């Protein structure tokens, strides 16, 4: 299947290390293994030259070893000023740990084809207490596959652009102004902006925060609480106008809530923090006027008056680490895209906040229950005229709802959080994503006896993503459009396919895909006299389904599923299914299906028929590979059943 495969690997035994494919590294070797955070070099630049081969697929392998005691750390990888990978570390043990994450990087093909400065920003602190360095190996593999989807022709950063000084280019909000100004190429025919944003420090657990009027409710018992409400909205503004918005996915890092929850299973997306896509193609008649335009990222919370009224805040706590990218799909050189001005329909959001405070017999505050509801709808539309004279309507639509229930009891020492988000983003390109996030946390803290900290927590977290149509980022199933070009989707056909694709009648056809991740667990933590320990158990179910209709979430065809249970830092149970069967049986079924594809014949009409679930309907092709994910014990199995050891 693959040709011209090139793998470039380089490893180092310093405190931090980075592979640069065919490049040299600018790293400072540590002569003293124990140093303060002031002495520790935080960013690690290297030079990258494109490999001497043709390629349209790039796979990144990030492997880390660590031994000792250390916090979880946030890591950001850049090609020049453009963030291409945001990850975090596991917390090591005294016996040492190792983990590997595999990530597809095809969306950055335009960057990998040019000489680049690679910067990996992974801060760390090494002293007599926190003894563990992170020894890292980053490997890039370049190869070609037929029928790959077209990648962006040009990518522009929405970042602080500090690579010239070997620095990290992320904005830190609210202290920075996260805006850039560009003249967009006049031949742009499709533009999508992605945003990466996560809270740190006082904003890491933003979904548990209280309203500003209530930050001192338990000040005498536990101190002031973090404010601006448990709601956050990330906004994209073009020339000061709202172009898109979303509620970020809560990411729980490996030291979050209780560390014992995340050994060795990590929180959803903790090893690969996901980005949100916003299609700004409807803005092209404005952006292609050869004038400078401003792109800005903002993070909003809520301000309240203490009487049940709230509005979007102009600032939040410290801090949010944000960057963005502008993906440009260009028409012929010298052409100019035109059309009607964008029409924005984005009325004020619906906001509802309520609170109930109770006191004990002494009059001290005992419990605080506060609820937050938020709903937003947004749409942008215009008419686009491309260089070949084609005119078509372009639109971007979003709607999402947010519900958060928090109950703080025991004078601030216990907290129950229920956090729910659901919404749908739709583009005239055919891109649709239906997202749902449901997080529940019940935690209790204690400080008795003195100089002792105890934490007990129970957590459940479910993320469901239904996706169809052309996306910037890879998803568990990559569709290839068959049939004649649609004038509204011309960019899908910008590059000819390597060979004609013939689909036999018995091959499974899907319009969309459903990715589901569900975690549940409980854990405890105890710290006393500079010693700490944490125990717990966590279970995770991950599944990918093919959807013949986007409304069949509960009736899709299961393609791959895995269940893992861990207890006290070890995996105690693991099961995998391929095509609804144990992996060995599923691979046999897949081999039969492959044979049917080659022969373009067979008695069975679909995967549903093979699985004994009915004949199903043949509507759209299934091709592609899975999004990168953590490699656990054993092999990482793709949906084709190929083991990547």
Coordinates of C-alpha atoms in Angstrom, one line a residue:
X1 CA 0.0 0.0 0.0
X2 CA 2.9 2.4 0.8
X3 CA 5.8 3.6 -1.3
X4 CA 8.8 5.8 -0.8
X5 CA 8.7 5.4 2.9
X6 CA 11.4 7.3 4.8
X7 CA 11.8 7.2 8.6
X8 CA 14.1 9.7 10.4
X9 CA 14.9 9.1 14.0
X10 CA 17.3 10.8 16.5
X11 CA 17.3 10.4 20.3
X12 CA 19.1 12.1 23.1
X13 CA 19.8 11.3 26.8
X14 CA 19.5 14.8 28.0
X15 CA 16.8 16.2 30.2
X16 CA 14.7 16.9 27.1
X17 CA 15.3 15.8 23.6
X18 CA 13.7 16.2 20.2
X19 CA 14.0 14.5 16.8
X20 CA 14.4 16.8 13.8
X21 CA 14.0 14.8 10.5
X22 CA 17.2 15.3 8.5
X23 CA 18.1 18.2 10.7
X24 CA 20.5 19.3 13.5
X25 CA 19.4 20.3 17.0
X26 CA 20.1 23.4 19.1
X27 CA 20.0 21.9 22.5
X28 CA 21.8 22.9 25.7
X29 CA 23.3 19.9 27.5
X30 CA 22.7 19.9 31.3
X31 CA 26.0 19.6 33.2
X32 CA 24.2 19.6 36.5
X33 CA 21.3 17.1 36.7
X34 CA 19.7 19.1 39.5
X35 CA 18.7 22.7 38.5
X36 CA 16.0 25.2 39.3
X37 CA 13.3 26.2 36.9
X38 CA 15.2 29.4 36.3
X39 CA 18.1 27.4 35.0
X40 CA 16.1 25.0 32.9
X41 CA 15.9 25.6 29.1
X42 CA 12.2 25.4 28.3
X43 CA 12.2 25.3 24.5
X44 CA 14.1 23.0 22.2
X45 CA 14.6 24.1 18.6
X46 CA 15.9 22.1 15.7
X47 CA 16.2 22.4 11.9
X48 CA 14.1 20.4 9.6
X49 CA 14.7 19.7 5.9
X50 CA 12.1 17.9 3.8
X51 CA 13.0 14.2 3.0
X52 CA 14.3 13.4 -0.5
X53 CA 11.1 11.5 -1.5
X54 CA 7.5 12.2 -2.6
X55 CA 5.0 12.0 0.2
X56 CA 1.4 12.9 1.1
X57 CA 1.2 11.2 4.5
X58 CA 3.2 12.0 7.7
X59 CA 3.0 10.0 10.9
X60 CA 4.5 11.3 14.1
X61 CA 5.6 8.9 16.8
X62 CA 6.2 10.6 20.2
X63 CA 7.8 8.2 22.8
X64 CA 8.7 9.3 26.3
X65 CA 10.4 7.7 29.3
X66 CA 10.6 9.1 32.8
X67 CA 11.5 7.8 36.3
X68 CA 11.1 9.5 39.6
X69 CA 8.7 12.2 40.8
X70 CA 7.2 14.9 38.6
X71 CA 4.1 16.9 37.9
X72 CA 2.2 16.5 34.6
X73 CA 3.5 19.0 32.0
X74 CA 1.9 20.6 28.9
X75 CA 3.9 20.2 25.7
X76 CA 3.5 22.2 22.4
X77 CA 5.3 21.4 19.2
X78 CA 5.7 24.0 16.5
X79 CA 6.8 24.1 12.9
X80 CA 8.1 27.7 12.9
X81 CA 5.3 29.8 14.5
X82 CA 2.6 27.2 13.9
X83 CA 1.5 24.8 16.6
X84 CA 1.1 21.3 15.2
X85 CA 0.8 19.2 18.3
X86 CA -0.4 19.8 21.8
X87 CA 0.2 17.1 24.4
X88 CA 0.8 16.5 28.1
X89 CA 2.9 14.1 30.1
X90 CA 2.1 11.2 32.3
X91 CA 3.2 11.5 35.9
X92 CA 6.1 9.1 36.4
X93 CA 6.7 6.5 39.1
X94 CA 9.8 5.5 41.1
X95 CA 10.1 2.4 38.9
X96 CA 9.8 4.4 35.7
X97 CA 7.2 4.6 32.9
X98 CA 7.2 4.7 29.1
X99 CA 4.4 5.8 26.7
X100 CA 4.0 6.2 22.9
X101 CA 1.6 8.4 21.0
X102 CA 1.1 8.1 17.3
X103 CA -0.4 11.1 15.4
X104 CA -1.3 11.8 11.8
X105 CA 0.1 15.0 10.5
X106 CA -1.2 15.1 6.9
X107 CA -3.1 18.4 7.5
X108 CA 0.3 20.1 7.8
X109 CA 1.7 18.8 4.5
X110 CA 2.3 22.3 3.2
X111 CA 4.6 22.9 6.2
X112 CA 6.5 19.6 6.0
X113 CA 7.4 20.4 2.4
X114 CA 9.4 23.4 3.4
X115 CA 12.5 23.9 5.6
X116 CA 11.3 24.6 9.1
X117 CA 12.5 25.3 12.6
X118 CA 11.0 22.7 14.9
X119 CA 10.4 23.9 18.4
X120 CA 9.2 21.6 21.2
X121 CA 8.1 23.5 24.3
X122 CA 8.0 21.2 27.3
X123 CA 8.8 23.0 30.5
X124 CA 10.0 21.0 33.5
X125 CA 11.4 21.5 37.0
X126 CA 14.2 19.4 38.4
X127 CA 15.2 19.7 42.0
X128 CA 15.7 17.5 45.1
X129 CA 11.9 16.9 45.3
X130 CA 10.9 16.7 41.7
X131 CA 13.5 14.4 40.3
X132 CA 12.2 13.1 37.0
X133 CA 13.3 14.3 33.6
X134 CA 11.4 13.5 30.5
X135 CA 13.5 11.7 27.9
X136 CA 11.8 12.0 24.6
X137 CA 12.1 10.6 21.1
X138 CA 10.2 12.2 18.2
X139 CA 10.1 10.3 14.9
X140 CA 8.5 11.4 11.7
X141 CA 7.6 8.9 9.0
X142 CA 6.9 10.1 5.4
X143 CA 5.2 8.0 2.8
X144 CA 2.6 8.0 0.0
X145 CA -0.8 6.5 -0.2
X146 CA -3.3 6.7 -3.1
X147 CA -6.4 8.7 -3.0
X148 CA -5.5 10.9 -0.1
X149 CA -7.7 14.0 0.5
X150 CA -6.2 17.3 -0.5
X151 CA -4.4 19.3 2.1
X152 CA -4.3 23.1 2.5
X153 CA -2.0 25.0 0.0
X154 CA -0.9 27.5 2.7
X155 CA -1.2 27.7 6.5
X156 CA -0.9 31.0 8.4
X157 CA -0.4 31.1 12.2
X158 CA -2.6 32.9 14.7
X159 CA 0.2 33.0 17.3
X160 CA 2.7 35.2 19.0
X161 CA 5.3 34.3 16.3
X162 CA 8.3 33.9 18.5
X163 CA 10.2 31.2 16.6
X164 CA 12.9 33.7 15.5
X165 CA 13.9 33.9 19.1
X166 CA 13.6 30.1 19.6
X167 CA 10.5 30.8 21.8
X168 CA 7.1 29.3 22.2
X169 CA 4.5 31.1 20.0
X170 CA 1.4 30.4 22.2
X171 CA -0.6 33.3 23.5
X172 CA -1.4 33.4 27.2
X173 CA -4.8 34.9 27.9
X174 CA -5.9 37.2 29.3
X175 CA -2.5 38.9 29.5
X176 CA -1.8 38.7 25.8
X177 CA -3.7 40.2 22.9
X178 CA -4.3 37.1 20.7
X179 CA -4.7 38.8 17.4
X180 CA -2.8 38.8 14.0
X181 CA -3.3 40.8 10.8
X182 CA -2.9 39.3 7.3
X183 CA -3.7 40.1 3.7
X184 CA -5.4 36.9 2.6
X185 CA -4.4 35.7 -0.9
X186 CA -7.1 36.9 -3.3
X187 CA -7.2 33.5 -5.0
X188 CA -8.4 31.7 -1.8
X189 CA -11.4 29.5 -2.5
X190 CA -11.8 27.8 0.9
X191 CA -10.6 28.9 4.3
X192 CA -10.9 27.0 7.6
X193 CA -9.5 28.2 10.9
X194 CA -8.6 25.9 13.7
X195 CA -8.2 26.9 17.4
X196 CA -6.3 25.1 20.2
X197 CA -7.2 26.3 23.7
X198 CA -6.8 24.9 27.2
X199 CA -6.9 26.3 30.7
X200 CA -3.9 26.3 33.0
X201 CA -3.3 27.4 36.6
X202 CA -6.5 29.0 38.0
X203 CA -8.3 28.0 34.8
X204 CA -7.4 24.3 34.6
X205 CA -10.7 23.2 36.3
X206 CA -12.8 26.1 35.0
X207 CA -15.9 24.0 34.9
X208 CA -15.9 23.9 38.7
X209 CA -15.4 27.6 39.2
X210 CA -18.0 29.8 41.0
X211 CA -19.6 33.1 39.9
X212 CA -17.7 36.2 40.9
X213 CA -20.2 37.2 43.5
X214 CA -19.6 33.9 45.3
X215 CA -15.8 33.6 45.4
X216 CA -15.6 34.3 49.1
X217 CA -18.5 32.1 50.2
X218 CA -16.2 29.8 52.1
X219 CA -13.2 32.1 52.6
X220 CA -12.9 31.4 56.3
X221 CA -12.7 27.6 55.7
X222 CA -10.9 27.0 52.4
X223 CA -10.0 30.5 51.1
X224 CA -11.3 32.3 48.1
X225 CA -12.6 30.2 45.2
X226 CA -11.8 30.8 41.5
X227 CA -14.4 32.9 39.6
X228 CA -15.9 33.9 36.3
X229 CA -18.4 31.0 36.6
X230 CA -18.1 27.4 35.4
X231 CA -18.7 28.5 31.8
X232 CA -16.1 29.4 29.1
X233 CA -16.5 30.3 25.5
X234 CA -13.7 30.5 23.0
X235 CA -14.5 33.1 20.3
X236 CA -13.0 33.8 16.8
X237 CA -13.3 37.3 15.6
X238 CA -12.6 38.6 12.1
X239 CA -12.2 42.4 12.0
X240 CA -14.0 42.5 15.4
X241 CA -17.0 40.5 14.2
X242 CA -17.9 37.1 15.7
X243 CA -17.1 34.4 13.1
X244 CA -17.4 31.3 15.4
X245 CA -17.5 30.2 19.0
X246 CA -17.3 27.0 21.0
X247 CA -17.2 25.7 24.6
X248 CA -13.8 23.9 25.0
X249 CA -13.7 20.2 25.9
X250 CA -12.6 19.7 29.5
X251 CA -9.3 17.9 29.5
X252 CA -8.2 16.3 32.7
X253 CA -4.4 15.9 32.9
X254 CA -2.7 13.0 34.6
X255 CA -2.3 14.9 37.9
X256 CA -5.9 16.2 37.7
X257 CA -8.7 15.5 40.3
X258 CA -6.8 12.5 41.8
X259 CA -3.6 11.2 40.2
X260 CA -4.5 7.6 40.9
X261 CA -7.3 7.8 38.3
X262 CA -4.8 8.1 35.4
X263 CA -2.3 5.3 35.8
X264 CA -1.9 4.0 33.1
X265 CA -5.1 5.2 31.4
X266 CA -5.1 8.9 30.8
X267 CA -7.9 11.4 30.6
X268 CA -9.7 11.8 27.3
X269 CA -7.5 13.7 24.8
X270 CA -4.8 14.4 27.4
X271 CA -2.1 13.0 25.1
X272 CA -3.5 14.9 22.0
X273 CA -5.6 18.0 22.8
X274 CA -8.0 18.4 20.0
X275 CA -8.7 21.5 18.0
X276 CA -12.0 23.0 16.8
X277 CA -12.6 23.9 13.1
X278 CA -14.4 27.0 12.0
X279 CA -15.1 27.4 8.3
X280 CA -14.7 31.0 7.4
X281 CA -15.2 30.5 3.6
X282 CA -18.4 32.7 3.7
X283 CA -16.1 35.6 4.6
X284 CA -14.1 35.3 1.4
X285 CA -15.8 38.2 -0.5
X286 CA -14.5 40.4 2.4
X287 CA -11.2 38.7 2.9
X288 CA -10.1 38.7 -0.7
X289 CA -10.2 42.5 -1.2
X290 CA -6.4 42.7 -0.9
X291 CA -6.7 44.7 2.4
X292 CA -5.4 43.8 5.8
X293 CA -7.8 41.8 8.1
X294 CA -7.5 41.0 11.8
X295 CA -8.1 37.6 13.2
X296 CA -8.4 37.4 17.0
X297 CA -9.0 34.7 19.6
X298 CA -10.8 35.6 22.9
X299 CA -11.9 33.5 25.9
X300 CA -15.0 34.6 27.8
X301 CA -16.5 33.7 31.1
X302 CA -19.5 35.2 32.9
X303 CA -19.8 38.3 35.1
X304 CA -22.8 38.4 37.5
X305 CA -24.4 41.0 39.7
X306 CA -25.2 38.6 42.6
X307 CA -29.0 38.9 41.8
X308 CA -29.3 36.2 39.2
X309 CA -28.2 38.2 36.2
X310 CA -25.1 37.4 34.1
X311 CA -23.3 38.5 30.9
X312 CA -20.2 37.5 29.1
X313 CA -17.0 38.8 30.8
X314 CA -14.3 40.7 29.1
X315 CA -11.6 38.6 30.9
X316 CA -11.1 35.4 32.7
X317 CA -8.6 34.0 35.3
X318 CA -5.0 33.1 34.4
X319 CA -4.4 31.5 32.1
X320 CA -5.5 30.1 28.8
X321 CA -2.9 28.9 26.3
X322 CA -4.3 29.5 22.8
X323 CA -3.1 29.4 19.2
X324 CA -4.9 29.2 15.9
X325 CA -4.2 28.3 12.2
X326 CA -5.6 29.6 9.0
X327 CA -5.8 26.8 6.4
X328 CA -6.0 28.3 2.8
X329 CA -7.1 26.3 -0.2
X330 CA -6.1 28.3 -3.3
X331 CA -7.4 28.6 -6.8
X332 CA -5.2 29.4 -9.9
X333 CA -2.5 31.9 -9.3
X334 CA -3.6 35.4 -10.3
X335 CA -7.3 34.7 -9.9
X336 CA -9.6 36.6 -7.6
X337 CA -12.4 35.2 -5.5
X338 CA -15.4 37.5 -5.1
X339 CA -19.1 37.4 -4.1
X340 CA -21.6 39.0 -1.9
X341 CA -20.6 40.4 1.5
X342 CA -21.0 37.9 4.5
X343 CA -24.3 38.2 6.4
X344 CA -23.8 37.4 10.1
X345 CA -26.7 36.3 12.2
X346 CA -25.5 36.0 15.8
X347 CA -27.9 37.4 18.3
X348 CA -27.0 37.6 22.0
X349 CA -26.7 34.2 23.7
X350 CA -29.3 32.9 26.2
X351 CA -27.8 32.9 29.7
X352 CA -29.4 31.7 33.0
X353 CA -27.7 31.5 36.4
X354 CA -29.2 30.5 39.7
X355 CA -27.7 30.0 43.2
X356 CA -28.9 28.6 46.6
X357 CA -26.8 29.1 49.8
X358 CA -27.5 27.4 53.1
X359 CA -26.0 28.0 56.5
X360 CA -25.4 25.8 59.6
X361 CA -26.6 26.4 63.1
X362 CA -23.7 28.8 63.8
X363 CA -24.6 30.9 60.8
X364 CA -21.6 29.9 58.8
X365 CA -22.0 29.1 55.1
X366 CA -22.5 25.3 54.7
X367 CA -23.5 24.6 51.1
X368 CA -23.7 26.4 47.8
X369 CA -25.5 25.1 44.8
X370 CA -25.2 27.0 41.5
X371 CA -26.6 26.2 38.1
X372 CA -25.5 27.7 34.7
X373 CA -27.3 27.4 31.4
X374 CA -26.1 28.8 28.1
X375 CA -27.3 28.6 24.5
X376 CA -25.9 30.1 21.4
X377 CA -26.8 30.0 17.7
X378 CA -24.7 31.6 15.0
X379 CA -24.7 31.6 11.2
X380 CA -22.7 33.3 8.5
X381 CA -23.7 33.2 4.8
X382 CA -22.6 34.7 1.5
X383 CA -22.4 33.9 -2.2
X384 CA -19.0 32.9 -3.6
X385 CA -17.8 33.3 -7.1
X386 CA -14.6 31.4 -7.9
X387 CA -12.0 31.9 -10.7
X388 CA -13.8 29.5 -13.1
X389 CA -17.0 31.5 -12.8
X390 CA -18.8 29.1 -10.5
X391 CA -21.2 30.8 -8.1
X392 CA -22.5 29.0 -5.1
X393 CA -23.9 29.8 -1.6
X394 CA -21.5 29.4 1.3
X395 CA -22.5 29.2 4.9
X396 CA -21.3 28.3 8.4
X397 CA -23.8 27.4 11.1
X398 CA -23.3 26.6 14.8
X399 CA -25.6 25.9 17.7
X400 CA -24.7 24.6 21.1
X401 CA -26.1 24.3 24.6
X402 CA -24.3 24.2 27.9
X403 CA -25.6 23.0 31.3
X404 CA -23.5 23.0 34.5
X405 CA -24.7 22.0 38.0
X406 CA -22.3 22.4 40.9
X407 CA -22.9 21.7 44.6
X408 CA -20.3 22.7 47.1
X409 CA -20.9 21.3 50.6
X410 CA -19.2 20.6 53.9
X411 CA -18.1 24.3 54.0
X412 CA -16.2 24.0 50.8
X413 CA -14.5 20.6 51.4
X414 CA -16.8 18.6 49.0
X415 CA -17.9 19.4 45.5
X416 CA -20.2 17.7 43.0
X417 CA -20.0 18.8 39.3
X418 CA -22.2 17.8 36.4
X419 CA -21.1 19.4 33.2
X420 CA -22.9 18.8 29.9
X421 CA -22.4 20.3 26.4
X422 CA -24.0 19.4 23.1
X423 CA -24.0 21.1 19.7
X424 CA -23.7 20.9 16.0
X425 CA -21.5 22.7 13.5
X426 CA -22.4 22.6 9.8
X427 CA -20.7 24.0 6.7
X428 CA -21.8 24.4 3.1
X429 CA -18.8 22.2 2.2
X430 CA -20.7 19.2 3.6
X431 CA -18.8 19.2 6.9
X432 CA -21.0 18.3 9.9
X433 CA -19.9 17.5 13.4
X434 CA -22.3 16.7 16.2
X435 CA -20.6 16.8 19.6
X436 CA -21.6 15.8 23.0
X437 CA -19.6 15.9 26.3
X438 CA -20.9 14.7 29.7
X439 CA -18.6 15.0 32.7
X440 CA -19.5 14.2 36.3
X441 CA -17.1 14.6 39.3
X442 CA -17.7 14.0 43.0
X443 CA -14.8 14.9 45.2
X444 CA -14.0 15.4 48.9
X445 CA -11.0 17.0 50.5
X446 CA -9.7 16.7 54.0
X447 CA -6.8 18.4 55.9
X448 CA -7.0 16.3 59.1
X449 CA -4.7 15.5 60.8
X450 CA -2.7 18.7 60.4
X451 CA -0.1 18.8 57.6
X452 CA -2.1 16.1 55.8
X453 CA -4.1 16.3 52.6
X454 CA -6.5 13.7 51.5
X455 CA -8.7 13.5 48.4
X456 CA -11.3 11.0 47.3
X457 CA -13.1 11.3 44.0
X458 CA -15.4 9.5 41.7
X459 CA -15.6 10.5 38.0
X460 CA -17.4 9.6 34.8
X461 CA -16.7 11.2 31.4
X462 CA -18.2 10.5 28.0
X463 CA -17.4 12.2 24.7
X464 CA -19.4 11.4 21.5
X465 CA -18.4 12.8 18.1
X466 CA -20.5 12.2 15.0
X467 CA -18.7 13.5 11.9
X468 CA -19.3 13.6 8.2
X469 CA -17.9 15.5 5.2
X470 CA -14.5 17.1 4.5
X471 CA -12.5 18.1 7.6
X472 CA -9.0 19.6 8.1
X473 CA -8.0 17.1 10.7
X474 CA -8.1 13.3 10.4
X475 CA -11.0 11.4 12.0
X476 CA -11.3 7.7 12.7
X477 CA -12.7 7.1 9.2
X478 CA -11.5 9.0 6.2
X479 CA -14.1 9.2 3.5
X480 CA -13.3 9.6 -0.2
X481 CA -15.9 11.3 -2.3
X482 CA -17.2 9.2 -5.2
X483 CA -19.2 10.3 -8.2
X484 CA -19.2 13.5 -10.2
X485 CA -17.8 16.7 -8.6
X486 CA -20.3 18.9 -6.8
X487 CA -19.7 22.6 -7.8
X488 CA -20.0 23.5 -4.1
X489 CA -17.3 21.0 -3.2
X490 CA -14.8 21.7 -6.0
X491 CA -11.9 21.9 -3.6
X492 CA -12.3 18.2 -2.9
X493 CA -11.3 17.5 -6.5
X494 CA -8.3 19.9 -6.6
X495 CA -6.0 16.9 -7.0
X496 CA -6.6 13.9 -9.3
X497 CA -6.9 10.5 -7.7
X498 CA -4.0 8.1 -8.3
X499 CA -6.3 5.5 -9.9
X500 CA -10.0 5.0 -10.5
X501 CA -11.8 3.6 -7.4
X502 CA -14.3 0.9 -8.1
X503 CA -16.5 -0.1 -5.2
X504 CA -18.2 -3.6 -5.4
X505 CA -21.8 -4.0 -4.4
X506 CA -20.9 -6.0 -1.3
X507 CA -18.6 -3.3 0.1
X508 CA -19.8 -1.4 3.2
X509 CA -20.7 2.2 2.5
X510 CA -20.9 4.9 5.2
X511 CA -21.8 8.6 5.2
X512 CA -20.3 9.4 8.6
X513 CA -18.6 8.0 11.6
X514 CA -19.2 8.0 15.3
X515 CA -16.4 8.0 17.8
X516 CA -17.3 7.3 21.4
X517 CA -15.1 7.4 24.5
X518 CA -16.4 6.6 28.0
X519 CA -14.4 6.7 31.2
X520 CA -15.3 6.0 34.8
X521 CA -13.3 5.6 37.9
X522 CA -12.6 6.3 41.6
X523 CA -9.4 7.0 43.4
X524 CA -7.9 8.4 46.6
X525 CA -4.8 10.5 47.4
X526 CA -2.9 11.0 50.6
X527 CA 0.0 13.4 51.2
X528 CA 1.9 13.8 54.5
X529 CA 5.4 14.9 55.5
X530 CA 6.7 15.2 51.9
X531 CA 5.4 11.8 51.0
X532 CA 2.3 11.1 48.9
X533 CA 0.5 8.1 47.5
X534 CA -2.5 7.6 45.3
X535 CA -4.5 4.5 44.4
X536 CA -7.5 4.0 42.2
X537 CA -9.2 2.2 39.3
X538 CA -10.5 3.4 36.0
X539 CA -12.2 1.8 33.1
X540 CA -12.4 3.0 29.5
X541 CA -14.5 2.0 26.5
X542 CA -13.5 3.3 23.1
X543 CA -15.5 2.6 19.9
X544 CA -15.6 3.6 16.2
X545 CA -18.8 3.1 14.2
X546 CA -19.6 3.6 10.6
X547 CA -22.9 5.4 9.9
X548 CA -25.0 5.0 6.8
X549 CA -27.1 7.8 8.1
X550 CA -26.0 10.6 10.4
X551 CA -29.1 10.1 12.6
X552 CA -28.3 6.5 13.4
X553 CA -25.9 7.0 16.4
X554 CA -27.2 4.0 18.2
X555 CA -27.5 1.8 15.1
X556 CA -24.2 2.2 13.3
X557 CA -21.8 -0.6 12.3
X558 CA -19.2 -1.2 15.0
X559 CA -15.8 -1.2 13.3
X560 CA -13.4 -1.2 16.2
X561 CA -13.9 -1.2 20.0
X562 CA -11.7 -1.7 23.0
X563 CA -12.3 -2.0 26.7
X564 CA -9.5 -1.4 29.3
X565 CA -9.6 -1.6 33.0
X566 CA -6.7 -0.5 35.2
X567 CA -6.3 -0.7 39.0
X568 CA -3.4 0.7 41.1
X569 CA -1.1 1.5 38.1
X570 CA -1.6 -1.7 36.2
X571 CA -3.9 -3.0 33.5
X572 CA -6.1 -5.8 34.9
X573 CA -8.4 -6.3 31.9
X574 CA -8.4 -5.6 28.2
X575 CA -10.6 -6.7 25.3
X576 CA -10.6 -5.6 21.7
X577 CA -13.2 -6.1 18.9
X578 CA -12.8 -5.7 15.2
X579 CA -16.0 -5.6 13.1
X580 CA -18.0 -6.6 16.2
X581 CA -15.9 -9.7 16.9
X582 CA -12.8 -10.5 18.9
X583 CA -9.8 -9.2 17.0
X584 CA -8.7 -12.6 15.6
X585 CA -12.2 -13.3 14.3
X586 CA -12.6 -9.8 13.1
X587 CA -9.4 -9.9 11.1
X588 CA -10.6 -13.1 9.4
X589 CA -13.8 -11.3 8.5
X590 CA -11.8 -8.4 7.2
X591 CA -9.7 -10.7 5.1
X592 CA -12.9 -12.1 3.5
X593 CA -14.1 -8.6 2.9
X594 CA -10.9 -7.6 1.2
X595 CA -11.1 -10.7 -1.0
X596 CA -14.6 -9.6 -1.9
X597 CA -13.3 -6.2 -2.9
X598 CA -10.6 -7.6 -5.1
X599 CA -13.0 -10.0 -6.8
X600 CA -15.9 -7.5 -6.8
X601 CA -18.2 -10.3 -5.9
X602 CA -19.5 -12.2 -2.9
X603 CA -22.8 -13.4 -1.4
X604 CA -22.8 -10.9 1.5
X605 CA -23.8 -7.3 0.8
X606 CA -22.5 -5.4 3.8
X607 CA -20.7 -5.6 7.1
X608 CA -24.1 -5.8 8.8
X609 CA -24.9 -8.9 6.7
X610 CA -21.5 -10.4 7.7
X611 CA -22.3 -9.7 11.3
X612 CA -25.7 -11.2 11.1
X613 CA -27.4 -7.8 11.6
X614 CA -29.3 -7.5 8.4
X615 CA -28.3 -6.5 4.9
X616 CA -27.9 -2.8 5.5
X617 CA -27.8 -0.1 2.8
X618 CA -24.9 0.7 0.5
X619 CA -24.4 4.5 0.3
X620 CA -20.8 5.7 0.7
X621 CA -17.4 4.2 0.9
X622 CA -15.4 3.2 3.9
X623 CA -11.7 4.0 3.7
X624 CA -9.0 5.4 6.0
X625 CA -7.2 5.0 9.2
X626 CA -7.7 5.9 12.9
X627 CA -6.7 9.1 14.6
X628 CA -3.6 8.7 16.7
X629 CA -4.0 7.4 20.2
X630 CA -2.1 6.1 23.1
X631 CA -0.3 2.8 22.5
X632 CA -0.9 0.5 25.4
X633 CA 0.5 -2.9 26.2
X634 CA 0.4 -5.0 23.1
X635 CA -0.3 -3.7 19.6
X636 CA -2.2 -0.7 18.3
X637 CA -4.7 -2.1 15.9
X638 CA -6.0 0.0 13.0
X639 CA -9.5 -0.5 11.7
X640 CA -7.9 -2.5 8.9
X641 CA -6.5 -4.9 11.6
X642 CA -2.8 -4.1 10.8
X643 CA -0.7 -4.3 14.0
X644 CA 1.8 -1.5 14.3
X645 CA 4.3 -2.7 16.9

